[in-house]
């Protein structure tokens, strides 16, 4: 999709990571969207820019909690080889410091759903941490919990693991720091989102070490692709919660008769337009700034 004159280091479902030089990477978010684990053939215009703008804003909000890998999202400050690509990169790409990533998916949850719910149904807890009985899909947890996972191959699901398993992989000291930072990021994010009528059900972080050995927040942060955002006014434990960003897509897919196998169907223009509006609304509601001002600033 984005054909840059740089080595492609990794490709996620909807993003790409390029090597800029020994110390820097370029993270590019596409407008692609996945639903029910399938990347759909129809792009949602500006989705990549909304997610990038949100990450950059959150990095700033979290600067007193944890340092981050962002160097710049301004295309004019990108290396000169990327100048011819500025128009396609604008708003949706971040020049980052290269980190040595910690091989743990750092997840925090304040509400029970997804793989946490599955774990709870099978064990009465998540990642070996016991929880009270009687919780249902969407229940608020008594307190936010660190539920680490190990990274799976592309297309597969991460596997929830116990805190002890994390200690085995990275040692007790780093495990404790991962848990502390993940919960601090979640708690800050959830508090801020709740003030804007959005529940942050859970979030996944990636942390790495910089050349000085400091633990740094990498990747994207507190975006609708790395977190579950729910409209607070639709929250009703006991059923699947409506998604802040993807509900129009899910509703249309559910009614379409699609069997959830790839490739998914093309989306109608009105579903694309309403979904784009939800992403832009999430950006504007959370940040208090216009999405246009984000694009202009890059
Ligand atoms: C992030 C990922 C993908 C996008 C590696 N600053 C960094 N330093 C070293 N590695 C990473 C980062 Cl962000 C890194 N990922 C996840 C995969 C597209 C992000 F295909 N992997």
Short mmCIF file of C-alpha atoms and ligand atoms in Angstrom, two decimals:
data_model
loop_
_atom_site.label_atom_id
_atom_site.label_comp_id
_atom_site.label_asym_id
_atom_site.label_seq_id
_atom_site.Cartn_x
_atom_site.Cartn_y
_atom_site.Cartn_z
CA UNK A 1 0.00 0.00 0.00
CA UNK A 2 2.54 2.66 1.00
CA UNK A 3 5.53 2.00 -1.22
CA UNK A 4 8.39 3.77 0.48
CA UNK A 5 12.07 3.53 -0.47
CA UNK A 6 12.84 2.05 2.96
CA UNK A 7 13.13 -1.52 4.27
CA UNK A 8 9.79 -2.80 5.53
CA UNK A 9 10.43 -4.21 9.02
CA UNK A 10 6.95 -5.34 9.93
CA UNK A 11 3.46 -5.26 8.58
CA UNK A 12 0.48 -5.45 10.89
CA UNK A 13 -3.10 -5.93 9.81
CA UNK A 14 -3.58 -2.24 9.15
CA UNK A 15 -0.14 -0.63 9.69
CA UNK A 16 3.40 -0.79 8.47
CA UNK A 17 6.74 -0.25 10.12
CA UNK A 18 9.76 0.92 8.07
CA UNK A 19 13.41 1.24 8.96
CA UNK A 20 14.66 4.81 8.52
CA UNK A 21 18.17 4.37 9.93
CA UNK A 22 19.86 2.44 12.74
CA UNK A 23 18.07 4.52 15.39
CA UNK A 24 14.76 5.47 13.76
CA UNK A 25 11.62 3.84 12.41
CA UNK A 26 8.61 5.17 10.53
CA UNK A 27 5.24 3.87 11.72
CA UNK A 28 2.53 4.29 9.06
CA UNK A 29 -1.16 3.79 9.84
CA UNK A 30 -3.40 2.91 6.89
CA UNK A 31 -7.10 3.66 6.44
CA UNK A 32 -7.87 -0.05 6.47
CA UNK A 33 -10.22 -1.41 9.09
CA UNK A 34 -10.71 -4.90 10.46
CA UNK A 35 -13.94 -6.37 11.76
CA UNK A 36 -14.38 -9.82 13.25
CA UNK A 37 -10.62 -10.27 12.68
CA UNK A 38 -10.84 -9.75 8.92
CA UNK A 39 -9.39 -6.73 7.14
CA UNK A 40 -12.17 -5.35 4.98
CA UNK A 41 -11.61 -4.37 1.33
CA UNK A 42 -13.09 -0.88 1.86
CA UNK A 43 -10.89 1.80 3.44
CA UNK A 44 -12.25 4.43 5.85
CA UNK A 45 -10.77 7.76 4.75
CA UNK A 46 -8.72 9.49 7.47
CA UNK A 47 -8.83 6.54 9.88
CA UNK A 48 -5.02 6.28 9.84
CA UNK A 49 -4.68 9.99 10.52
CA UNK A 50 -7.22 9.91 13.37
CA UNK A 51 -5.39 7.04 15.07
CA UNK A 52 -2.02 8.73 14.59
CA UNK A 53 -3.36 12.04 15.89
CA UNK A 54 -4.81 10.31 18.93
CA UNK A 55 -1.55 8.50 19.69
CA UNK A 56 0.43 11.72 19.44
CA UNK A 57 -2.05 13.52 21.71
CA UNK A 58 -2.01 10.69 24.27
CA UNK A 59 1.80 10.57 24.26
CA UNK A 60 1.71 14.19 25.32
CA UNK A 61 -0.99 13.58 27.97
CA UNK A 62 1.08 10.70 29.35
CA UNK A 63 4.46 12.41 29.29
CA UNK A 64 4.55 12.65 33.09
CA UNK A 65 3.74 8.92 33.40
CA UNK A 66 6.12 7.41 30.85
CA UNK A 67 8.45 8.69 28.10
CA UNK A 68 7.57 7.69 24.53
CA UNK A 69 9.23 6.89 21.21
CA UNK A 70 7.79 9.76 19.16
CA UNK A 71 10.32 11.98 17.41
CA UNK A 72 7.96 13.87 15.11
CA UNK A 73 4.78 13.52 13.07
CA UNK A 74 5.58 16.57 10.93
CA UNK A 75 6.46 15.41 7.43
CA UNK A 76 8.72 18.45 6.97
CA UNK A 77 10.93 17.03 9.74
CA UNK A 78 11.12 13.57 8.18
CA UNK A 79 14.34 12.50 6.43
CA UNK A 80 14.80 14.02 2.96
CA UNK A 81 14.28 10.66 1.17
CA UNK A 82 10.65 10.81 2.28
CA UNK A 83 9.98 14.28 0.84
CA UNK A 84 8.36 12.91 -2.36
CA UNK A 85 5.96 10.88 -0.18
CA UNK A 86 4.92 13.71 2.14
CA UNK A 87 1.39 13.96 0.71
CA UNK A 88 0.60 10.29 1.34
CA UNK A 89 2.29 10.21 4.76
CA UNK A 90 0.80 13.41 6.14
CA UNK A 91 -1.15 12.94 9.37
CA UNK A 92 -0.81 9.18 9.49
CA UNK A 93 2.85 8.55 10.15
CA UNK A 94 5.25 8.96 13.05
CA UNK A 95 9.02 9.07 13.01
CA UNK A 96 10.04 7.10 16.10
CA UNK A 97 13.11 6.21 18.07
CA UNK A 98 14.03 2.60 17.59
CA UNK A 99 13.60 0.64 20.81
CA UNK A 100 14.43 -2.85 21.95
CA UNK A 101 10.88 -4.05 22.47
CA UNK A 102 9.92 -6.03 25.55
CA UNK A 103 8.41 -9.33 24.33
CA UNK A 104 5.22 -8.91 26.35
CA UNK A 105 1.88 -7.45 25.28
CA UNK A 106 1.00 -5.20 28.19
CA UNK A 107 -2.76 -5.14 28.62
CA UNK A 108 -4.81 -3.40 31.29
CA UNK A 109 -8.53 -3.96 31.74
CA UNK A 110 -11.11 -2.02 33.69
CA UNK A 111 -14.07 -3.94 32.26
CA UNK A 112 -14.61 -7.60 31.49
CA UNK A 113 -14.93 -8.62 27.83
CA UNK A 114 -13.15 -10.37 24.98
CA UNK A 115 -10.37 -12.77 25.96
CA UNK A 116 -10.67 -11.59 29.58
CA UNK A 117 -14.27 -12.77 29.67
CA UNK A 118 -13.29 -16.08 28.10
CA UNK A 119 -10.54 -16.55 30.68
CA UNK A 120 -12.96 -15.64 33.49
CA UNK A 121 -15.60 -18.12 32.29
CA UNK A 122 -13.00 -20.89 32.30
CA UNK A 123 -11.05 -20.06 35.48
CA UNK A 124 -12.95 -17.50 37.56
CA UNK A 125 -10.14 -15.01 36.99
CA UNK A 126 -7.93 -13.51 34.29
CA UNK A 127 -4.26 -14.41 33.81
CA UNK A 128 -4.38 -16.27 37.13
CA UNK A 129 -5.70 -13.25 39.08
CA UNK A 130 -8.93 -14.25 40.84
CA UNK A 131 -12.06 -12.12 40.35
CA UNK A 132 -15.36 -12.09 42.25
CA UNK A 133 -18.13 -14.40 41.01
CA UNK A 134 -21.14 -13.16 39.05
CA UNK A 135 -19.37 -10.90 36.56
CA UNK A 136 -20.81 -10.74 33.03
CA UNK A 137 -19.78 -9.39 29.62
CA UNK A 138 -19.13 -5.68 30.11
CA UNK A 139 -18.96 -5.71 33.93
CA UNK A 140 -16.75 -3.11 35.52
CA UNK A 141 -13.90 -4.80 37.38
CA UNK A 142 -13.42 -4.01 41.09
CA UNK A 143 -10.08 -2.46 40.12
CA UNK A 144 -8.11 -2.30 36.90
CA UNK A 145 -5.99 -5.39 36.28
CA UNK A 146 -2.77 -6.06 34.38
CA UNK A 147 -3.48 -9.00 32.03
CA UNK A 148 -0.29 -9.62 30.04
CA UNK A 149 -0.16 -11.69 26.89
CA UNK A 150 2.51 -13.11 24.67
CA UNK A 151 2.64 -11.91 21.11
CA UNK A 152 1.25 -14.31 18.52
CA UNK A 153 2.22 -14.54 14.84
CA UNK A 154 0.41 -12.17 12.44
CA UNK A 155 -3.26 -13.11 12.20
CA UNK A 156 -3.23 -15.13 15.39
CA UNK A 157 -4.46 -14.02 18.79
CA UNK A 158 -2.13 -13.10 21.63
CA UNK A 159 -2.20 -15.61 24.47
CA UNK A 160 -3.01 -14.43 27.98
CA UNK A 161 -0.31 -15.43 30.45
CA UNK A 162 0.12 -15.22 34.20
CA UNK A 163 2.13 -12.51 35.89
CA UNK A 164 4.55 -15.27 36.97
CA UNK A 165 5.08 -16.19 33.31
CA UNK A 166 6.08 -12.55 32.64
CA UNK A 167 8.51 -12.71 35.57
CA UNK A 168 10.03 -15.84 34.01
CA UNK A 169 10.52 -14.03 30.68
CA UNK A 170 11.75 -10.58 31.77
CA UNK A 171 12.60 -10.91 35.47
CA UNK A 172 10.81 -9.66 38.57
CA UNK A 173 12.03 -6.08 38.41
CA UNK A 174 10.98 -5.38 34.81
CA UNK A 175 7.71 -7.31 35.23
CA UNK A 176 6.78 -5.06 38.15
CA UNK A 177 7.64 -1.95 36.11
CA UNK A 178 5.54 -3.17 33.15
CA UNK A 179 2.56 -3.72 35.43
CA UNK A 180 2.94 -0.38 37.17
CA UNK A 181 3.25 1.60 33.91
CA UNK A 182 0.48 -0.28 32.12
CA UNK A 183 -1.97 0.35 34.95
CA UNK A 184 -0.88 3.99 35.22
CA UNK A 185 -1.47 4.52 31.48
CA UNK A 186 -4.85 2.76 31.64
CA UNK A 187 -5.98 4.69 34.70
CA UNK A 188 -5.01 8.06 33.19
CA UNK A 189 -6.64 7.13 29.86
CA UNK A 190 -9.83 5.82 31.46
CA UNK A 191 -10.22 8.87 33.69
CA UNK A 192 -9.75 11.29 30.82
CA UNK A 193 -12.02 9.36 28.44
CA UNK A 194 -14.76 9.04 31.09
CA UNK A 195 -14.81 12.84 31.41
CA UNK A 196 -15.75 12.88 27.69
CA UNK A 197 -18.46 10.21 27.89
CA UNK A 198 -16.27 7.37 26.63
CA UNK A 199 -15.50 4.22 28.59
CA UNK A 200 -12.05 2.78 28.04
CA UNK A 201 -12.70 -0.93 28.57
CA UNK A 202 -9.13 -2.08 28.06
CA UNK A 203 -5.91 -1.17 26.31
CA UNK A 204 -2.78 -2.83 24.98
CA UNK A 205 0.64 -1.20 25.19
CA UNK A 206 4.05 -2.00 23.80
CA UNK A 207 7.07 -0.92 25.81
CA UNK A 208 10.72 -1.03 24.92
CA UNK A 209 14.12 0.13 26.10
CA UNK A 210 15.98 3.03 24.53
CA UNK A 211 19.76 3.15 24.14
CA UNK A 212 20.07 4.65 27.62
CA UNK A 213 18.19 1.66 29.07
CA UNK A 214 15.07 3.67 29.89
CA UNK A 215 11.69 1.97 29.54
CA UNK A 216 9.76 3.84 26.83
CA UNK A 217 6.20 3.64 25.49
CA UNK A 218 6.25 2.59 21.83
CA UNK A 219 3.83 1.82 19.02
CA UNK A 220 0.38 3.42 19.11
CA UNK A 221 -1.33 4.26 22.38
CA UNK A 222 -4.97 4.46 23.51
CA UNK A 223 -6.33 4.32 19.97
CA UNK A 224 -9.54 2.53 19.03
CA UNK A 225 -7.37 -0.19 17.40
CA UNK A 226 -5.33 -0.85 20.55
CA UNK A 227 -8.16 -0.31 23.03
CA UNK A 228 -11.89 -0.83 23.36
CA UNK A 229 -13.84 2.43 23.43
CA UNK A 230 -17.49 2.21 24.44
CA UNK A 231 -20.06 5.03 24.54
CA UNK A 232 -20.73 5.48 28.28
CA UNK A 233 -24.43 6.09 27.68
CA UNK A 234 -24.92 2.70 25.99
CA UNK A 235 -23.09 0.69 28.65
CA UNK A 236 -25.20 -2.23 29.87
CA UNK A 237 -23.39 -5.19 31.40
CA UNK A 238 -24.72 -8.59 30.38
CA UNK A 239 -24.35 -8.22 26.62
CA UNK A 240 -21.73 -7.26 24.06
CA UNK A 241 -21.21 -3.49 24.34
CA UNK A 242 -21.62 -1.26 21.29
CA UNK A 243 -18.27 -0.16 19.89
CA UNK A 244 -17.64 3.59 19.78
CA UNK A 245 -16.00 3.41 16.35
CA UNK A 246 -17.01 0.19 14.58
CA UNK A 247 -20.66 -0.33 15.48
CA UNK A 248 -22.07 0.85 12.12
CA UNK A 249 -19.71 -1.59 10.39
CA UNK A 250 -20.64 -4.50 12.67
CA UNK A 251 -24.36 -3.82 12.36
CA UNK A 252 -24.13 -3.73 8.58
CA UNK A 253 -21.96 -6.85 8.45
CA UNK A 254 -24.31 -8.71 10.83
CA UNK A 255 -27.27 -7.95 8.56
CA UNK A 256 -25.34 -8.75 5.36
CA UNK A 257 -25.26 -12.50 5.83
CA UNK A 258 -21.45 -12.50 5.68
CA UNK A 259 -19.98 -15.68 7.25
CA UNK A 260 -16.95 -13.84 8.76
CA UNK A 261 -14.43 -15.52 6.48
CA UNK A 262 -12.02 -13.53 4.32
CA UNK A 263 -12.40 -11.62 2.15
CA UNK A 264 -15.09 -9.49 3.76
CA UNK A 265 -17.62 -7.61 1.66
CA UNK A 266 -17.18 -4.05 0.38
CA UNK A 267 -18.94 -1.57 2.68
CA UNK A 268 -21.62 0.81 1.39
CA UNK A 269 -20.61 4.48 1.18
CA UNK A 270 -23.02 5.54 3.94
CA UNK A 271 -21.49 3.01 6.37
CA UNK A 272 -18.01 4.26 5.46
CA UNK A 273 -19.05 7.89 5.92
CA UNK A 274 -20.75 7.29 9.29
CA UNK A 275 -17.72 5.31 10.50
CA UNK A 276 -15.32 8.03 9.37
CA UNK A 277 -17.46 10.52 11.31
CA UNK A 278 -17.21 8.37 14.46
CA UNK A 279 -13.41 8.28 14.26
CA UNK A 280 -13.21 12.04 13.72
CA UNK A 281 -15.70 12.58 16.57
CA UNK A 282 -13.60 10.42 18.90
CA UNK A 283 -10.52 12.52 18.06
CA UNK A 284 -12.34 15.81 18.61
CA UNK A 285 -14.16 14.71 21.76
CA UNK A 286 -11.03 13.33 23.44
CA UNK A 287 -8.56 16.00 22.41
CA UNK A 288 -10.89 19.01 22.36
CA UNK A 289 -9.25 20.07 19.08
CA UNK A 290 -10.49 19.88 15.50
CA UNK A 291 -9.28 16.99 13.38
CA UNK A 292 -8.42 19.56 10.70
CA UNK A 293 -6.01 21.22 13.13
CA UNK A 294 -4.27 17.86 13.55
CA UNK A 295 -3.83 17.47 9.79
CA UNK A 296 -2.60 21.07 9.47
CA UNK A 297 -0.04 20.53 12.25
CA UNK A 298 1.65 17.68 10.38
C1 LIG B 1 6.59 -1.98 16.94
C2 LIG B 1 4.20 -3.04 14.90
C3 LIG B 1 3.77 -3.58 12.59
C4 LIG B 1 3.43 -1.42 13.31
C5 LIG B 1 8.14 -3.41 16.47
N1 LIG B 1 9.91 2.24 18.34
C6 LIG B 1 10.00 0.90 18.02
N2 LIG B 1 11.18 0.30 18.06
C7 LIG B 1 11.31 -1.00 17.75
N3 LIG B 1 10.27 -1.74 17.38
C8 LIG B 1 9.02 -1.22 17.33
C9 LIG B 1 8.86 0.14 17.65
CL1 LIG B 1 7.35 0.91 17.62
C10 LIG B 1 7.94 -2.13 16.94
N4 LIG B 1 6.03 -3.10 16.49
C11 LIG B 1 4.62 -3.40 16.29
C12 LIG B 1 4.18 -3.98 13.89
C13 LIG B 1 3.38 -2.32 12.30
C14 LIG B 1 3.83 -1.77 14.61
F1 LIG B 1 3.77 -4.48 11.61
N5 LIG B 1 6.96 -3.98 16.19
#
